[in-house]
Amino acid sequence: MARLGQDFHPDGEVVRGPGTTAVAVREHPGEDGGAGHVDLGFVLHLGRADAPVVWDCAPGLGKTEEEKLANAVKLWATTTASVLVELADGRGIHADRPNLPELPGWRAVQGPAAVFGFGNEHLAAWLAEHRVLSALAPALERELSGPGPVGVKLFLGGKAGDDVAEVRVGGEVSEAASAALRALDWPRGERLCWARLFVLLTAERAAAAATPTGAPAPVPVRAPAPAAARARGLFARWREARRAGR
């Protein structure tokens, strides 16, 4: 968080930040016990019962559990925390605020994409040149309700013939949005490569304030869907290929 210009410090069971912001940590659910995954919740108004908490899970690679979790937190900070910091301070430094006429009544804050794996420059260039969120808007609109903020996470990649495309809205897998993401022509190479993006959507009637009043209860993050489980298998294969220099 210090990389984002934020002063955070441990305080009991949370990591407290500027003003009323904080980050909470909880055990990641799943059959594998959440190995290499961490669930982090950004608290917008600590101590207020009706305040929204934006939960997101992130995976990490490494030789030890400590290294995996450290890398997971770094991934979360890059893609998700940058969006939440921008929501709070509105300076336009750490995330973008794209215009989304395809989602009437909603405003978006979109963070930088984390792209990793072999030949990741091709996927990174494609993401920079295409308005992916606009392409997914028809599927996303059916999933949105309430004032928000609603977190939308995109995960795509793999390789030709063995790819993964998953969109989570408020922590829940959206089958329609995931199918729309898979249908896009992002580059599938012969070697493993992935991208992760996080977007926060807020209804315009509530977007005037950085933290809307009367916000919904914290959104839970459920156990990974089959697509996410398959992605973990691809991660393992990429890690082995990387070690072997292939």
JSON list of C-alpha atoms in Angstrom, two decimals:
[
{"chain": "A", "resi": 1, "resn": "MET", "atom": "CA", "xyz": [0.00, 0.00, 0.00]},
{"chain": "A", "resi": 2, "resn": "ALA", "atom": "CA", "xyz": [2.98, 2.29, 0.55]},
{"chain": "A", "resi": 3, "resn": "ARG", "atom": "CA", "xyz": [3.69, 1.98, -3.19]},
{"chain": "A", "resi": 4, "resn": "LEU", "atom": "CA", "xyz": [0.29, 3.59, -3.74]},
{"chain": "A", "resi": 5, "resn": "GLY", "atom": "CA", "xyz": [1.14, 6.46, -1.41]},
{"chain": "A", "resi": 6, "resn": "GLN", "atom": "CA", "xyz": [-0.95, 5.01, 1.42]},
{"chain": "A", "resi": 7, "resn": "ASP", "atom": "CA", "xyz": [0.15, 4.74, 5.05]},
{"chain": "A", "resi": 8, "resn": "PHE", "atom": "CA", "xyz": [-1.20, 1.46, 6.47]},
{"chain": "A", "resi": 9, "resn": "HIS", "atom": "CA", "xyz": [-0.30, -0.18, 9.78]},
{"chain": "A", "resi": 10, "resn": "PRO", "atom": "CA", "xyz": [-1.43, -3.33, 11.64]},
{"chain": "A", "resi": 11, "resn": "ASP", "atom": "CA", "xyz": [-4.16, -2.72, 14.18]},
{"chain": "A", "resi": 12, "resn": "GLY", "atom": "CA", "xyz": [-5.54, -5.89, 15.76]},
{"chain": "A", "resi": 13, "resn": "GLU", "atom": "CA", "xyz": [-7.26, -8.02, 13.12]},
{"chain": "A", "resi": 14, "resn": "VAL", "atom": "CA", "xyz": [-7.10, -5.38, 10.37]},
{"chain": "A", "resi": 15, "resn": "VAL", "atom": "CA", "xyz": [-4.50, -3.23, 8.67]},
{"chain": "A", "resi": 16, "resn": "ARG", "atom": "CA", "xyz": [-5.68, 0.34, 9.16]},
{"chain": "A", "resi": 17, "resn": "GLY", "atom": "CA", "xyz": [-5.17, 3.00, 6.50]},
{"chain": "A", "resi": 18, "resn": "PRO", "atom": "CA", "xyz": [-5.87, 6.71, 6.01]},
{"chain": "A", "resi": 19, "resn": "GLY", "atom": "CA", "xyz": [-9.15, 8.03, 7.39]},
{"chain": "A", "resi": 20, "resn": "THR", "atom": "CA", "xyz": [-11.66, 5.24, 7.89]},
{"chain": "A", "resi": 21, "resn": "THR", "atom": "CA", "xyz": [-10.12, 2.80, 5.40]},
{"chain": "A", "resi": 22, "resn": "ALA", "atom": "CA", "xyz": [-8.66, -0.56, 6.35]},
{"chain": "A", "resi": 23, "resn": "VAL", "atom": "CA", "xyz": [-7.81, -3.96, 4.88]},
{"chain": "A", "resi": 24, "resn": "ALA", "atom": "CA", "xyz": [-9.13, -7.16, 6.43]},
{"chain": "A", "resi": 25, "resn": "VAL", "atom": "CA", "xyz": [-7.83, -10.68, 5.78]},
{"chain": "A", "resi": 26, "resn": "ARG", "atom": "CA", "xyz": [-9.75, -13.93, 5.95]},
{"chain": "A", "resi": 27, "resn": "GLU", "atom": "CA", "xyz": [-9.08, -17.58, 5.20]},
{"chain": "A", "resi": 28, "resn": "HIS", "atom": "CA", "xyz": [-9.66, -18.52, 1.57]},
{"chain": "A", "resi": 29, "resn": "PRO", "atom": "CA", "xyz": [-12.30, -21.25, 1.11]},
{"chain": "A", "resi": 30, "resn": "GLY", "atom": "CA", "xyz": [-11.84, -24.22, -1.16]},
{"chain": "A", "resi": 31, "resn": "GLU", "atom": "CA", "xyz": [-11.00, -27.90, -1.24]},
{"chain": "A", "resi": 32, "resn": "ASP", "atom": "CA", "xyz": [-7.28, -27.18, -1.43]},
{"chain": "A", "resi": 33, "resn": "GLY", "atom": "CA", "xyz": [-7.41, -25.09, 1.73]},
{"chain": "A", "resi": 34, "resn": "GLY", "atom": "CA", "xyz": [-6.67, -21.95, -0.26]},
{"chain": "A", "resi": 35, "resn": "ALA", "atom": "CA", "xyz": [-3.01, -22.80, -0.82]},
{"chain": "A", "resi": 36, "resn": "GLY", "atom": "CA", "xyz": [-1.32, -19.79, -2.38]},
{"chain": "A", "resi": 37, "resn": "HIS", "atom": "CA", "xyz": [-4.54, -17.75, -2.24]},
{"chain": "A", "resi": 38, "resn": "VAL", "atom": "CA", "xyz": [-5.50, -14.89, 0.05]},
{"chain": "A", "resi": 39, "resn": "ASP", "atom": "CA", "xyz": [-8.83, -13.13, 0.57]},
{"chain": "A", "resi": 40, "resn": "LEU", "atom": "CA", "xyz": [-8.49, -9.40, 1.20]},
{"chain": "A", "resi": 41, "resn": "GLY", "atom": "CA", "xyz": [-11.33, -7.02, 1.97]},
{"chain": "A", "resi": 42, "resn": "PHE", "atom": "CA", "xyz": [-10.98, -3.26, 1.53]},
{"chain": "A", "resi": 43, "resn": "VAL", "atom": "CA", "xyz": [-13.06, -1.54, 4.23]},
{"chain": "A", "resi": 44, "resn": "LEU", "atom": "CA", "xyz": [-14.31, 1.89, 3.19]},
{"chain": "A", "resi": 45, "resn": "HIS", "atom": "CA", "xyz": [-15.78, 3.00, 6.55]},
{"chain": "A", "resi": 46, "resn": "LEU", "atom": "CA", "xyz": [-14.24, 1.04, 9.41]},
{"chain": "A", "resi": 47, "resn": "GLY", "atom": "CA", "xyz": [-16.65, 0.76, 12.34]},
{"chain": "A", "resi": 48, "resn": "ARG", "atom": "CA", "xyz": [-19.80, 1.55, 10.35]},
{"chain": "A", "resi": 49, "resn": "ALA", "atom": "CA", "xyz": [-22.13, -1.42, 10.15]},
{"chain": "A", "resi": 50, "resn": "ASP", "atom": "CA", "xyz": [-23.65, -0.49, 6.78]},
{"chain": "A", "resi": 51, "resn": "ALA", "atom": "CA", "xyz": [-20.34, 0.33, 5.09]},
{"chain": "A", "resi": 52, "resn": "PRO", "atom": "CA", "xyz": [-19.34, -1.71, 2.05]},
{"chain": "A", "resi": 53, "resn": "VAL", "atom": "CA", "xyz": [-16.38, -4.06, 2.15]},
{"chain": "A", "resi": 54, "resn": "VAL", "atom": "CA", "xyz": [-14.97, -4.97, -1.25]},
{"chain": "A", "resi": 55, "resn": "TRP", "atom": "CA", "xyz": [-13.63, -8.51, -1.08]},
{"chain": "A", "resi": 56, "resn": "ASP", "atom": "CA", "xyz": [-11.27, -10.03, -3.62]},
{"chain": "A", "resi": 57, "resn": "CYS", "atom": "CA", "xyz": [-9.10, -13.14, -3.70]},
{"chain": "A", "resi": 58, "resn": "ALA", "atom": "CA", "xyz": [-5.69, -13.29, -5.33]},
{"chain": "A", "resi": 59, "resn": "PRO", "atom": "CA", "xyz": [-3.37, -16.23, -6.14]},
{"chain": "A", "resi": 60, "resn": "GLY", "atom": "CA", "xyz": [0.37, -16.23, -5.69]},
{"chain": "A", "resi": 61, "resn": "LEU", "atom": "CA", "xyz": [3.23, -18.35, -6.99]},
{"chain": "A", "resi": 62, "resn": "GLY", "atom": "CA", "xyz": [6.30, -19.34, -5.02]},
{"chain": "A", "resi": 63, "resn": "LYS", "atom": "CA", "xyz": [8.30, -22.17, -3.49]},
{"chain": "A", "resi": 64, "resn": "THR", "atom": "CA", "xyz": [6.97, -21.64, 0.05]},
{"chain": "A", "resi": 65, "resn": "GLU", "atom": "CA", "xyz": [3.55, -20.72, 1.42]},
{"chain": "A", "resi": 66, "resn": "GLU", "atom": "CA", "xyz": [4.98, -17.43, 2.68]},
{"chain": "A", "resi": 67, "resn": "GLU", "atom": "CA", "xyz": [6.34, -16.57, -0.77]},
{"chain": "A", "resi": 68, "resn": "LYS", "atom": "CA", "xyz": [3.03, -17.52, -2.41]},
{"chain": "A", "resi": 69, "resn": "LEU", "atom": "CA", "xyz": [1.03, -15.30, -0.06]},
{"chain": "A", "resi": 70, "resn": "ALA", "atom": "CA", "xyz": [3.46, -12.39, -0.44]},
{"chain": "A", "resi": 71, "resn": "ASN", "atom": "CA", "xyz": [3.13, -12.56, -4.23]},
{"chain": "A", "resi": 72, "resn": "ALA", "atom": "CA", "xyz": [-0.66, -12.84, -3.93]},
{"chain": "A", "resi": 73, "resn": "VAL", "atom": "CA", "xyz": [-0.77, -9.64, -1.88]},
{"chain": "A", "resi": 74, "resn": "LYS", "atom": "CA", "xyz": [1.44, -7.86, -4.44]},
{"chain": "A", "resi": 75, "resn": "LEU", "atom": "CA", "xyz": [-0.90, -8.96, -7.23]},
{"chain": "A", "resi": 76, "resn": "TRP", "atom": "CA", "xyz": [-3.90, -7.70, -5.26]},
{"chain": "A", "resi": 77, "resn": "ALA", "atom": "CA", "xyz": [-2.18, -4.38, -4.59]},
{"chain": "A", "resi": 78, "resn": "THR", "atom": "CA", "xyz": [-1.42, -3.89, -8.29]},
{"chain": "A", "resi": 79, "resn": "THR", "atom": "CA", "xyz": [-4.82, -4.73, -9.72]},
{"chain": "A", "resi": 80, "resn": "THR", "atom": "CA", "xyz": [-7.36, -4.23, -6.92]},
{"chain": "A", "resi": 81, "resn": "ALA", "atom": "CA", "xyz": [-6.00, -1.89, -4.26]},
{"chain": "A", "resi": 82, "resn": "SER", "atom": "CA", "xyz": [-5.09, 0.66, -6.94]},
{"chain": "A", "resi": 83, "resn": "VAL", "atom": "CA", "xyz": [-8.78, 0.83, -7.89]},
{"chain": "A", "resi": 84, "resn": "LEU", "atom": "CA", "xyz": [-9.94, 1.26, -4.30]},
{"chain": "A", "resi": 85, "resn": "VAL", "atom": "CA", "xyz": [-7.38, 3.97, -3.58]},
{"chain": "A", "resi": 86, "resn": "GLU", "atom": "CA", "xyz": [-8.57, 5.83, -6.68]},
{"chain": "A", "resi": 87, "resn": "LEU", "atom": "CA", "xyz": [-12.19, 5.46, -5.52]},
{"chain": "A", "resi": 88, "resn": "ALA", "atom": "CA", "xyz": [-11.27, 7.02, -2.20]},
{"chain": "A", "resi": 89, "resn": "ASP", "atom": "CA", "xyz": [-9.06, 9.93, -3.30]},
{"chain": "A", "resi": 90, "resn": "GLY", "atom": "CA", "xyz": [-10.21, 10.50, -6.90]},
{"chain": "A", "resi": 91, "resn": "ARG", "atom": "CA", "xyz": [-6.90, 11.89, -8.14]},
{"chain": "A", "resi": 92, "resn": "GLY", "atom": "CA", "xyz": [-6.69, 9.72, -11.26]},
{"chain": "A", "resi": 93, "resn": "ILE", "atom": "CA", "xyz": [-3.17, 8.56, -10.45]},
{"chain": "A", "resi": 94, "resn": "HIS", "atom": "CA", "xyz": [-3.44, 4.83, -9.81]},
{"chain": "A", "resi": 95, "resn": "ALA", "atom": "CA", "xyz": [-6.46, 3.83, -11.93]},
{"chain": "A", "resi": 96, "resn": "ASP", "atom": "CA", "xyz": [-8.55, 5.03, -14.86]},
{"chain": "A", "resi": 97, "resn": "ARG", "atom": "CA", "xyz": [-12.17, 6.15, -14.99]},
{"chain": "A", "resi": 98, "resn": "PRO", "atom": "CA", "xyz": [-13.30, 4.98, -18.44]},
{"chain": "A", "resi": 99, "resn": "ASN", "atom": "CA", "xyz": [-16.46, 6.31, -20.03]},
{"chain": "A", "resi": 100, "resn": "LEU", "atom": "CA", "xyz": [-18.98, 3.47, -20.31]},
{"chain": "A", "resi": 101, "resn": "PRO", "atom": "CA", "xyz": [-22.04, 4.47, -22.36]},
{"chain": "A", "resi": 102, "resn": "GLU", "atom": "CA", "xyz": [-22.70, 0.75, -22.78]},
{"chain": "A", "resi": 103, "resn": "LEU", "atom": "CA", "xyz": [-23.51, 0.59, -19.03]},
{"chain": "A", "resi": 104, "resn": "PRO", "atom": "CA", "xyz": [-25.96, 3.48, -18.55]},
{"chain": "A", "resi": 105, "resn": "GLY", "atom": "CA", "xyz": [-26.28, 4.66, -14.97]},
{"chain": "A", "resi": 106, "resn": "TRP", "atom": "CA", "xyz": [-22.94, 3.21, -13.87]},
{"chain": "A", "resi": 107, "resn": "ARG", "atom": "CA", "xyz": [-19.47, 4.65, -13.41]},
{"chain": "A", "resi": 108, "resn": "ALA", "atom": "CA", "xyz": [-16.30, 2.60, -13.52]},
{"chain": "A", "resi": 109, "resn": "VAL", "atom": "CA", "xyz": [-12.84, 2.70, -11.99]},
{"chain": "A", "resi": 110, "resn": "GLN", "atom": "CA", "xyz": [-10.46, 0.34, -13.79]},
{"chain": "A", "resi": 111, "resn": "GLY", "atom": "CA", "xyz": [-7.05, -0.65, -12.49]},
{"chain": "A", "resi": 112, "resn": "PRO", "atom": "CA", "xyz": [-3.94, -1.70, -14.42]},
{"chain": "A", "resi": 113, "resn": "ALA", "atom": "CA", "xyz": [-3.80, -5.20, -15.85]},
{"chain": "A", "resi": 114, "resn": "ALA", "atom": "CA", "xyz": [-1.33, -7.67, -14.40]},
{"chain": "A", "resi": 115, "resn": "VAL", "atom": "CA", "xyz": [-0.06, -9.77, -17.33]},
{"chain": "A", "resi": 116, "resn": "PHE", "atom": "CA", "xyz": [2.40, -12.58, -16.74]},
{"chain": "A", "resi": 117, "resn": "GLY", "atom": "CA", "xyz": [3.72, -15.71, -18.41]},
{"chain": "A", "resi": 118, "resn": "PHE", "atom": "CA", "xyz": [5.48, -16.42, -21.69]},
{"chain": "A", "resi": 119, "resn": "GLY", "atom": "CA", "xyz": [5.06, -13.81, -24.43]},
{"chain": "A", "resi": 120, "resn": "ASN", "atom": "CA", "xyz": [2.97, -11.61, -22.16]},
{"chain": "A", "resi": 121, "resn": "GLU", "atom": "CA", "xyz": [3.70, -8.51, -24.24]},
{"chain": "A", "resi": 122, "resn": "HIS", "atom": "CA", "xyz": [1.23, -9.70, -26.91]},
{"chain": "A", "resi": 123, "resn": "LEU", "atom": "CA", "xyz": [-1.64, -10.06, -24.44]},
{"chain": "A", "resi": 124, "resn": "ALA", "atom": "CA", "xyz": [-0.70, -6.78, -22.73]},
{"chain": "A", "resi": 125, "resn": "ALA", "atom": "CA", "xyz": [-0.76, -4.95, -26.06]},
{"chain": "A", "resi": 126, "resn": "TRP", "atom": "CA", "xyz": [-4.15, -6.43, -26.95]},
{"chain": "A", "resi": 127, "resn": "LEU", "atom": "CA", "xyz": [-5.64, -5.33, -23.62]},
{"chain": "A", "resi": 128, "resn": "ALA", "atom": "CA", "xyz": [-4.28, -1.81, -24.11]},
{"chain": "A", "resi": 129, "resn": "GLU", "atom": "CA", "xyz": [-5.88, -1.56, -27.56]},
{"chain": "A", "resi": 130, "resn": "HIS", "atom": "CA", "xyz": [-9.32, -3.00, -26.78]},
{"chain": "A", "resi": 131, "resn": "ARG", "atom": "CA", "xyz": [-12.20, -1.83, -24.58]},
{"chain": "A", "resi": 132, "resn": "VAL", "atom": "CA", "xyz": [-12.87, -5.16, -22.95]},
{"chain": "A", "resi": 133, "resn": "LEU", "atom": "CA", "xyz": [-15.33, -3.84, -20.36]},
{"chain": "A", "resi": 134, "resn": "SER", "atom": "CA", "xyz": [-17.49, -2.31, -23.09]},
{"chain": "A", "resi": 135, "resn": "ALA", "atom": "CA", "xyz": [-17.60, -5.64, -24.92]},
{"chain": "A", "resi": 136, "resn": "LEU", "atom": "CA", "xyz": [-18.81, -7.35, -21.74]},
{"chain": "A", "resi": 137, "resn": "ALA", "atom": "CA", "xyz": [-21.36, -4.64, -20.86]},
{"chain": "A", "resi": 138, "resn": "PRO", "atom": "CA", "xyz": [-24.52, -6.43, -22.12]},
{"chain": "A", "resi": 139, "resn": "ALA", "atom": "CA", "xyz": [-23.72, -9.47, -19.99]},
{"chain": "A", "resi": 140, "resn": "LEU", "atom": "CA", "xyz": [-22.62, -7.41, -16.98]},
{"chain": "A", "resi": 141, "resn": "GLU", "atom": "CA", "xyz": [-25.69, -5.17, -16.95]},
{"chain": "A", "resi": 142, "resn": "ARG", "atom": "CA", "xyz": [-27.93, -8.11, -16.08]},
{"chain": "A", "resi": 143, "resn": "GLU", "atom": "CA", "xyz": [-25.78, -8.84, -13.02]},
{"chain": "A", "resi": 144, "resn": "LEU", "atom": "CA", "xyz": [-25.79, -5.35, -11.50]},
{"chain": "A", "resi": 145, "resn": "SER", "atom": "CA", "xyz": [-28.13, -4.12, -8.80]},
{"chain": "A", "resi": 146, "resn": "GLY", "atom": "CA", "xyz": [-28.06, -1.71, -5.89]},
{"chain": "A", "resi": 147, "resn": "PRO", "atom": "CA", "xyz": [-25.81, 1.33, -5.64]},
{"chain": "A", "resi": 148, "resn": "GLY", "atom": "CA", "xyz": [-22.55, -0.62, -5.43]},
{"chain": "A", "resi": 149, "resn": "PRO", "atom": "CA", "xyz": [-19.64, -0.49, -5.38]},
{"chain": "A", "resi": 150, "resn": "VAL", "atom": "CA", "xyz": [-19.53, -3.80, -7.24]},
{"chain": "A", "resi": 151, "resn": "GLY", "atom": "CA", "xyz": [-16.18, -5.43, -7.94]},
{"chain": "A", "resi": 152, "resn": "VAL", "atom": "CA", "xyz": [-15.72, -7.05, -11.35]},
{"chain": "A", "resi": 153, "resn": "LYS", "atom": "CA", "xyz": [-12.68, -9.27, -11.78]},
{"chain": "A", "resi": 154, "resn": "LEU", "atom": "CA", "xyz": [-11.48, -10.56, -15.15]},
{"chain": "A", "resi": 155, "resn": "PHE", "atom": "CA", "xyz": [-9.07, -13.45, -15.53]},
{"chain": "A", "resi": 156, "resn": "LEU", "atom": "CA", "xyz": [-8.06, -14.69, -18.97]},
{"chain": "A", "resi": 157, "resn": "GLY", "atom": "CA", "xyz": [-5.24, -16.61, -20.54]},
{"chain": "A", "resi": 158, "resn": "GLY", "atom": "CA", "xyz": [-3.70, -20.03, -20.89]},
{"chain": "A", "resi": 159, "resn": "LYS", "atom": "CA", "xyz": [-2.71, -21.00, -24.42]},
{"chain": "A", "resi": 160, "resn": "ALA", "atom": "CA", "xyz": [-4.25, -22.00, -27.72]},
{"chain": "A", "resi": 161, "resn": "GLY", "atom": "CA", "xyz": [-6.60, -24.94, -27.22]},
{"chain": "A", "resi": 162, "resn": "ASP", "atom": "CA", "xyz": [-6.37, -24.75, -23.43]},
{"chain": "A", "resi": 163, "resn": "ASP", "atom": "CA", "xyz": [-7.51, -21.32, -22.31]},
{"chain": "A", "resi": 164, "resn": "VAL", "atom": "CA", "xyz": [-9.34, -19.89, -19.32]},
{"chain": "A", "resi": 165, "resn": "ALA", "atom": "CA", "xyz": [-11.78, -16.97, -19.28]},
{"chain": "A", "resi": 166, "resn": "GLU", "atom": "CA", "xyz": [-13.58, -16.05, -16.07]},
{"chain": "A", "resi": 167, "resn": "VAL", "atom": "CA", "xyz": [-15.49, -12.98, -14.94]},
{"chain": "A", "resi": 168, "resn": "ARG", "atom": "CA", "xyz": [-16.60, -12.56, -11.33]},
{"chain": "A", "resi": 169, "resn": "VAL", "atom": "CA", "xyz": [-19.18, -9.94, -10.38]},
{"chain": "A", "resi": 170, "resn": "GLY", "atom": "CA", "xyz": [-19.29, -9.21, -6.67]},
{"chain": "A", "resi": 171, "resn": "GLY", "atom": "CA", "xyz": [-17.28, -12.38, -6.08]},
{"chain": "A", "resi": 172, "resn": "GLU", "atom": "CA", "xyz": [-19.71, -14.60, -8.01]},
{"chain": "A", "resi": 173, "resn": "VAL", "atom": "CA", "xyz": [-18.86, -16.17, -11.37]},
{"chain": "A", "resi": 174, "resn": "SER", "atom": "CA", "xyz": [-20.93, -14.71, -14.21]},
{"chain": "A", "resi": 175, "resn": "GLU", "atom": "CA", "xyz": [-21.38, -17.42, -16.80]},
{"chain": "A", "resi": 176, "resn": "ALA", "atom": "CA", "xyz": [-22.68, -14.96, -19.42]},
{"chain": "A", "resi": 177, "resn": "ALA", "atom": "CA", "xyz": [-19.84, -12.47, -18.95]},
{"chain": "A", "resi": 178, "resn": "SER", "atom": "CA", "xyz": [-17.27, -15.29, -18.85]},
{"chain": "A", "resi": 179, "resn": "ALA", "atom": "CA", "xyz": [-18.61, -16.65, -22.15]},
{"chain": "A", "resi": 180, "resn": "ALA", "atom": "CA", "xyz": [-18.46, -13.16, -23.67]},
{"chain": "A", "resi": 181, "resn": "LEU", "atom": "CA", "xyz": [-14.85, -12.79, -22.52]},
{"chain": "A", "resi": 182, "resn": "ARG", "atom": "CA", "xyz": [-13.90, -16.16, -24.02]},
{"chain": "A", "resi": 183, "resn": "ALA", "atom": "CA", "xyz": [-15.47, -15.13, -27.35]},
{"chain": "A", "resi": 184, "resn": "LEU", "atom": "CA", "xyz": [-13.15, -12.14, -27.71]},
{"chain": "A", "resi": 185, "resn": "ASP", "atom": "CA", "xyz": [-10.11, -12.45, -29.96]},
{"chain": "A", "resi": 186, "resn": "TRP", "atom": "CA", "xyz": [-7.39, -11.95, -27.35]},
{"chain": "A", "resi": 187, "resn": "PRO", "atom": "CA", "xyz": [-4.16, -13.68, -28.44]},
{"chain": "A", "resi": 188, "resn": "ARG", "atom": "CA", "xyz": [-3.76, -17.35, -27.58]},
{"chain": "A", "resi": 189, "resn": "GLY", "atom": "CA", "xyz": [-0.14, -18.34, -28.05]},
{"chain": "A", "resi": 190, "resn": "GLU", "atom": "CA", "xyz": [1.61, -21.68, -27.89]},
{"chain": "A", "resi": 191, "resn": "ARG", "atom": "CA", "xyz": [2.89, -21.01, -24.36]},
{"chain": "A", "resi": 192, "resn": "LEU", "atom": "CA", "xyz": [1.11, -20.15, -21.12]},
{"chain": "A", "resi": 193, "resn": "CYS", "atom": "CA", "xyz": [0.24, -16.53, -20.39]},
{"chain": "A", "resi": 194, "resn": "TRP", "atom": "CA", "xyz": [-2.45, -14.82, -18.26]},
{"chain": "A", "resi": 195, "resn": "ALA", "atom": "CA", "xyz": [-3.94, -11.46, -17.40]},
{"chain": "A", "resi": 196, "resn": "ARG", "atom": "CA", "xyz": [-5.88, -10.22, -14.38]},
{"chain": "A", "resi": 197, "resn": "LEU", "atom": "CA", "xyz": [-7.94, -7.03, -14.22]},
{"chain": "A", "resi": 198, "resn": "PHE", "atom": "CA", "xyz": [-10.16, -5.49, -11.57]},
{"chain": "A", "resi": 199, "resn": "VAL", "atom": "CA", "xyz": [-12.91, -2.92, -12.10]},
{"chain": "A", "resi": 200, "resn": "LEU", "atom": "CA", "xyz": [-15.19, -1.24, -9.58]},
{"chain": "A", "resi": 201, "resn": "LEU", "atom": "CA", "xyz": [-18.67, -0.20, -10.73]},
{"chain": "A", "resi": 202, "resn": "THR", "atom": "CA", "xyz": [-20.77, 2.31, -8.80]},
{"chain": "A", "resi": 203, "resn": "ALA", "atom": "CA", "xyz": [-24.27, 3.55, -9.66]},
{"chain": "A", "resi": 204, "resn": "GLU", "atom": "CA", "xyz": [-24.17, 7.20, -10.75]},
{"chain": "A", "resi": 205, "resn": "ARG", "atom": "CA", "xyz": [-26.68, 8.18, -8.08]},
{"chain": "A", "resi": 206, "resn": "ALA", "atom": "CA", "xyz": [-24.17, 7.01, -5.48]},
{"chain": "A", "resi": 207, "resn": "ALA", "atom": "CA", "xyz": [-20.90, 7.83, -7.24]},
{"chain": "A", "resi": 208, "resn": "ALA", "atom": "CA", "xyz": [-20.79, 11.46, -6.13]},
{"chain": "A", "resi": 209, "resn": "ALA", "atom": "CA", "xyz": [-19.44, 10.23, -2.81]},
{"chain": "A", "resi": 210, "resn": "ALA", "atom": "CA", "xyz": [-16.37, 8.06, -2.63]},
{"chain": "A", "resi": 211, "resn": "THR", "atom": "CA", "xyz": [-18.22, 5.78, -0.26]},
{"chain": "A", "resi": 212, "resn": "PRO", "atom": "CA", "xyz": [-21.99, 5.55, -0.86]},
{"chain": "A", "resi": 213, "resn": "THR", "atom": "CA", "xyz": [-24.39, 5.57, 2.06]},
{"chain": "A", "resi": 214, "resn": "GLY", "atom": "CA", "xyz": [-26.82, 2.75, 2.51]},
{"chain": "A", "resi": 215, "resn": "ALA", "atom": "CA", "xyz": [-24.42, 0.41, 0.75]},
{"chain": "A", "resi": 216, "resn": "PRO", "atom": "CA", "xyz": [-25.05, -3.32, 0.72]},
{"chain": "A", "resi": 217, "resn": "ALA", "atom": "CA", "xyz": [-23.53, -5.78, 3.14]},
{"chain": "A", "resi": 218, "resn": "PRO", "atom": "CA", "xyz": [-20.05, -7.16, 2.44]},
{"chain": "A", "resi": 219, "resn": "VAL", "atom": "CA", "xyz": [-19.97, -9.42, -0.59]},
{"chain": "A", "resi": 220, "resn": "PRO", "atom": "CA", "xyz": [-18.68, -12.93, 0.14]},
{"chain": "A", "resi": 221, "resn": "VAL", "atom": "CA", "xyz": [-16.15, -14.67, -2.06]},
{"chain": "A", "resi": 222, "resn": "ARG", "atom": "CA", "xyz": [-17.14, -18.28, -2.65]},
{"chain": "A", "resi": 223, "resn": "ALA", "atom": "CA", "xyz": [-14.95, -21.25, -3.35]},
{"chain": "A", "resi": 224, "resn": "PRO", "atom": "CA", "xyz": [-13.29, -21.19, -6.79]},
{"chain": "A", "resi": 225, "resn": "ALA", "atom": "CA", "xyz": [-15.42, -22.29, -9.72]},
{"chain": "A", "resi": 226, "resn": "PRO", "atom": "CA", "xyz": [-14.20, -25.10, -12.01]},
{"chain": "A", "resi": 227, "resn": "ALA", "atom": "CA", "xyz": [-12.62, -22.58, -14.39]},
{"chain": "A", "resi": 228, "resn": "ALA", "atom": "CA", "xyz": [-10.54, -21.15, -11.56]},
{"chain": "A", "resi": 229, "resn": "ALA", "atom": "CA", "xyz": [-9.52, -24.63, -10.45]},
{"chain": "A", "resi": 230, "resn": "ARG", "atom": "CA", "xyz": [-8.39, -25.40, -14.00]},
{"chain": "A", "resi": 231, "resn": "ALA", "atom": "CA", "xyz": [-6.46, -22.14, -14.03]},
{"chain": "A", "resi": 232, "resn": "ARG", "atom": "CA", "xyz": [-4.52, -23.29, -10.96]},
{"chain": "A", "resi": 233, "resn": "GLY", "atom": "CA", "xyz": [-3.53, -26.43, -12.87]},
{"chain": "A", "resi": 234, "resn": "LEU", "atom": "CA", "xyz": [-2.32, -24.28, -15.75]},
{"chain": "A", "resi": 235, "resn": "PHE", "atom": "CA", "xyz": [-0.39, -22.13, -13.29]},
{"chain": "A", "resi": 236, "resn": "ALA", "atom": "CA", "xyz": [1.39, -25.22, -11.98]},
{"chain": "A", "resi": 237, "resn": "ARG", "atom": "CA", "xyz": [2.29, -26.33, -15.51]},
{"chain": "A", "resi": 238, "resn": "TRP", "atom": "CA", "xyz": [3.61, -22.87, -16.36]},
{"chain": "A", "resi": 239, "resn": "ARG", "atom": "CA", "xyz": [5.72, -22.84, -13.20]},
{"chain": "A", "resi": 240, "resn": "GLU", "atom": "CA", "xyz": [7.24, -26.21, -14.09]},
{"chain": "A", "resi": 241, "resn": "ALA", "atom": "CA", "xyz": [7.90, -25.06, -17.67]},
{"chain": "A", "resi": 242, "resn": "ARG", "atom": "CA", "xyz": [9.54, -21.90, -16.36]},
{"chain": "A", "resi": 243, "resn": "ARG", "atom": "CA", "xyz": [11.84, -23.89, -14.13]},
{"chain": "A", "resi": 244, "resn": "ALA", "atom": "CA", "xyz": [12.78, -26.14, -17.05]},
{"chain": "A", "resi": 245, "resn": "GLY", "atom": "CA", "xyz": [13.42, -23.14, -19.29]},
{"chain": "A", "resi": 246, "resn": "ARG", "atom": "CA", "xyz": [10.86, -24.22, -21.88]}
]
